[in-house]
């Protein structure tokens, strides 16, 4: 149990550092009109989780899954998990759940950001 927590924590720390580095590099070299650091992290994180999941299917390893999938990808971006979950719905022909979860998550996420932002403004 402790080992599992340490693997997720280590992967998460490395993912968070990588995300920060991605943001710094994108701010230096790309336009700041759009949050390209976030976009890059989300897309790259989705790409990486696809690679890691495919590898893990052929080479099952709880340590690998905890360190790189739950840890690194979770620390780098939760969008990678979100896209994987939506892909699973599509692959299983669950289009209704895909629409409900995908669109619902985006709309509720936007609302949550707005509410959190608004709460701080009034405090």
Short mmCIF file of C-alpha atoms in Angstrom, two decimals:
data_model
loop_
_atom_site.label_atom_id
_atom_site.label_comp_id
_atom_site.label_asym_id
_atom_site.label_seq_id
_atom_site.Cartn_x
_atom_site.Cartn_y
_atom_site.Cartn_z
CA UNK A 1 0.00 0.00 0.00
CA UNK A 2 2.72 2.49 0.97
CA UNK A 3 4.77 1.54 -2.10
CA UNK A 4 1.74 2.16 -4.32
CA UNK A 5 1.18 5.59 -2.78
CA UNK A 6 4.84 6.46 -3.26
CA UNK A 7 4.74 5.40 -6.92
CA UNK A 8 1.67 7.55 -7.61
CA UNK A 9 3.18 10.45 -5.65
CA UNK A 10 6.51 10.28 -7.47
CA UNK A 11 4.82 10.07 -10.86
CA UNK A 12 2.47 12.90 -9.93
CA UNK A 13 5.34 15.12 -8.81
CA UNK A 14 7.22 14.48 -12.06
CA UNK A 15 4.07 15.12 -14.08
CA UNK A 16 3.42 18.40 -12.26
CA UNK A 17 6.99 19.56 -12.87
CA UNK A 18 6.66 18.61 -16.54
CA UNK A 19 3.40 20.55 -16.82
CA UNK A 20 5.00 23.64 -15.28
CA UNK A 21 7.92 23.32 -17.70
CA UNK A 22 5.50 22.99 -20.61
CA UNK A 23 3.75 26.18 -19.51
CA UNK A 24 7.03 28.10 -19.18
CA UNK A 25 8.31 27.00 -22.57
CA UNK A 26 5.02 27.76 -24.32
CA UNK A 27 4.84 31.22 -22.74
CA UNK A 28 8.34 31.96 -23.96
CA UNK A 29 7.94 30.74 -27.54
CA UNK A 30 4.22 30.88 -28.35
CA UNK A 31 1.50 33.50 -28.36
CA UNK A 32 -0.08 34.22 -24.99
CA UNK A 33 -3.49 34.92 -26.54
CA UNK A 34 -4.48 31.29 -25.87
CA UNK A 35 -3.31 29.04 -23.02
CA UNK A 36 -1.10 26.95 -25.28
CA UNK A 37 0.71 25.40 -22.31
CA UNK A 38 -2.56 23.89 -21.11
CA UNK A 39 -3.54 22.83 -24.61
CA UNK A 40 -0.16 21.19 -25.20
CA UNK A 41 -0.24 19.47 -21.79
CA UNK A 42 -3.78 18.19 -22.36
CA UNK A 43 -3.09 16.87 -25.84
CA UNK A 44 0.34 15.46 -24.98
CA UNK A 45 -1.04 13.92 -21.80
CA UNK A 46 -3.78 12.24 -23.82
CA UNK A 47 -1.20 10.97 -26.29
CA UNK A 48 1.02 9.66 -23.48
CA UNK A 49 -1.79 7.88 -21.66
CA UNK A 50 -2.64 6.18 -24.94
CA UNK A 51 0.95 5.01 -25.30
CA UNK A 52 1.20 3.91 -21.67
CA UNK A 53 -2.14 2.06 -21.71
CA UNK A 54 -1.28 0.25 -24.92
CA UNK A 55 2.11 -0.77 -23.52
CA UNK A 56 0.61 -1.83 -20.21
CA UNK A 57 -1.94 -4.08 -21.95
CA UNK A 58 0.91 -6.07 -23.50
CA UNK A 59 3.15 -5.86 -20.41
CA UNK A 60 0.86 -5.76 -17.34
CA UNK A 61 2.53 -4.09 -14.38
CA UNK A 62 0.81 -2.43 -11.46
CA UNK A 63 3.98 -0.42 -10.75
CA UNK A 64 4.05 0.90 -14.33
CA UNK A 65 0.35 1.76 -14.18
CA UNK A 66 0.68 3.55 -10.84
CA UNK A 67 3.86 5.47 -11.70
CA UNK A 68 3.11 6.56 -15.26
CA UNK A 69 -0.64 6.34 -15.84
CA UNK A 70 -2.12 7.34 -12.48
CA UNK A 71 0.91 9.32 -11.33
CA UNK A 72 2.66 11.05 -14.22
CA UNK A 73 -0.36 11.51 -16.48
CA UNK A 74 -2.50 12.45 -13.50
CA UNK A 75 0.04 15.08 -12.46
CA UNK A 76 0.64 16.30 -15.99
CA UNK A 77 -3.04 16.55 -16.80
CA UNK A 78 -6.31 15.01 -15.78
CA UNK A 79 -7.50 15.62 -19.31
CA UNK A 80 -5.69 12.47 -20.40
CA UNK A 81 -7.85 10.37 -18.09
CA UNK A 82 -10.97 12.23 -19.25
CA UNK A 83 -10.22 11.52 -22.90
CA UNK A 84 -9.43 7.88 -22.19
CA UNK A 85 -12.74 7.45 -20.39
CA UNK A 86 -14.58 9.03 -23.31
CA UNK A 87 -12.72 6.80 -25.78
CA UNK A 88 -13.82 3.78 -23.75
CA UNK A 89 -17.46 4.85 -24.07
CA UNK A 90 -17.05 5.25 -27.83
CA UNK A 91 -15.26 1.92 -28.23
CA UNK A 92 -18.04 0.19 -26.30
CA UNK A 93 -20.77 1.85 -28.39
CA UNK A 94 -22.04 3.84 -25.41
CA UNK A 95 -22.69 7.04 -27.36
CA UNK A 96 -25.27 8.37 -24.91
CA UNK A 97 -22.85 8.06 -22.00
CA UNK A 98 -20.11 9.59 -24.14
CA UNK A 99 -22.27 12.64 -24.84
CA UNK A 100 -23.54 12.91 -21.27
CA UNK A 101 -20.12 12.52 -19.66
CA UNK A 102 -18.08 14.41 -22.24
CA UNK A 103 -20.28 17.44 -22.70
CA UNK A 104 -21.50 17.37 -19.10
CA UNK A 105 -17.95 17.36 -17.75
CA UNK A 106 -16.95 20.31 -19.88
CA UNK A 107 -20.03 22.36 -19.00
CA UNK A 108 -19.90 21.52 -15.30
CA UNK A 109 -16.14 22.14 -15.28
CA UNK A 110 -16.66 25.58 -16.81
CA UNK A 111 -19.38 26.30 -14.28
CA UNK A 112 -17.15 25.15 -11.41
CA UNK A 113 -14.30 27.39 -12.56
CA UNK A 114 -16.70 30.32 -12.87
CA UNK A 115 -18.20 29.67 -9.42
CA UNK A 116 -14.81 29.26 -7.76
CA UNK A 117 -13.55 32.43 -9.42
CA UNK A 118 -16.70 34.31 -8.45
CA UNK A 119 -16.51 33.08 -4.85
CA UNK A 120 -13.00 34.45 -4.42
CA UNK A 121 -14.05 37.78 -5.94
CA UNK A 122 -16.81 38.24 -3.33
CA UNK A 123 -14.74 37.13 -0.32
#
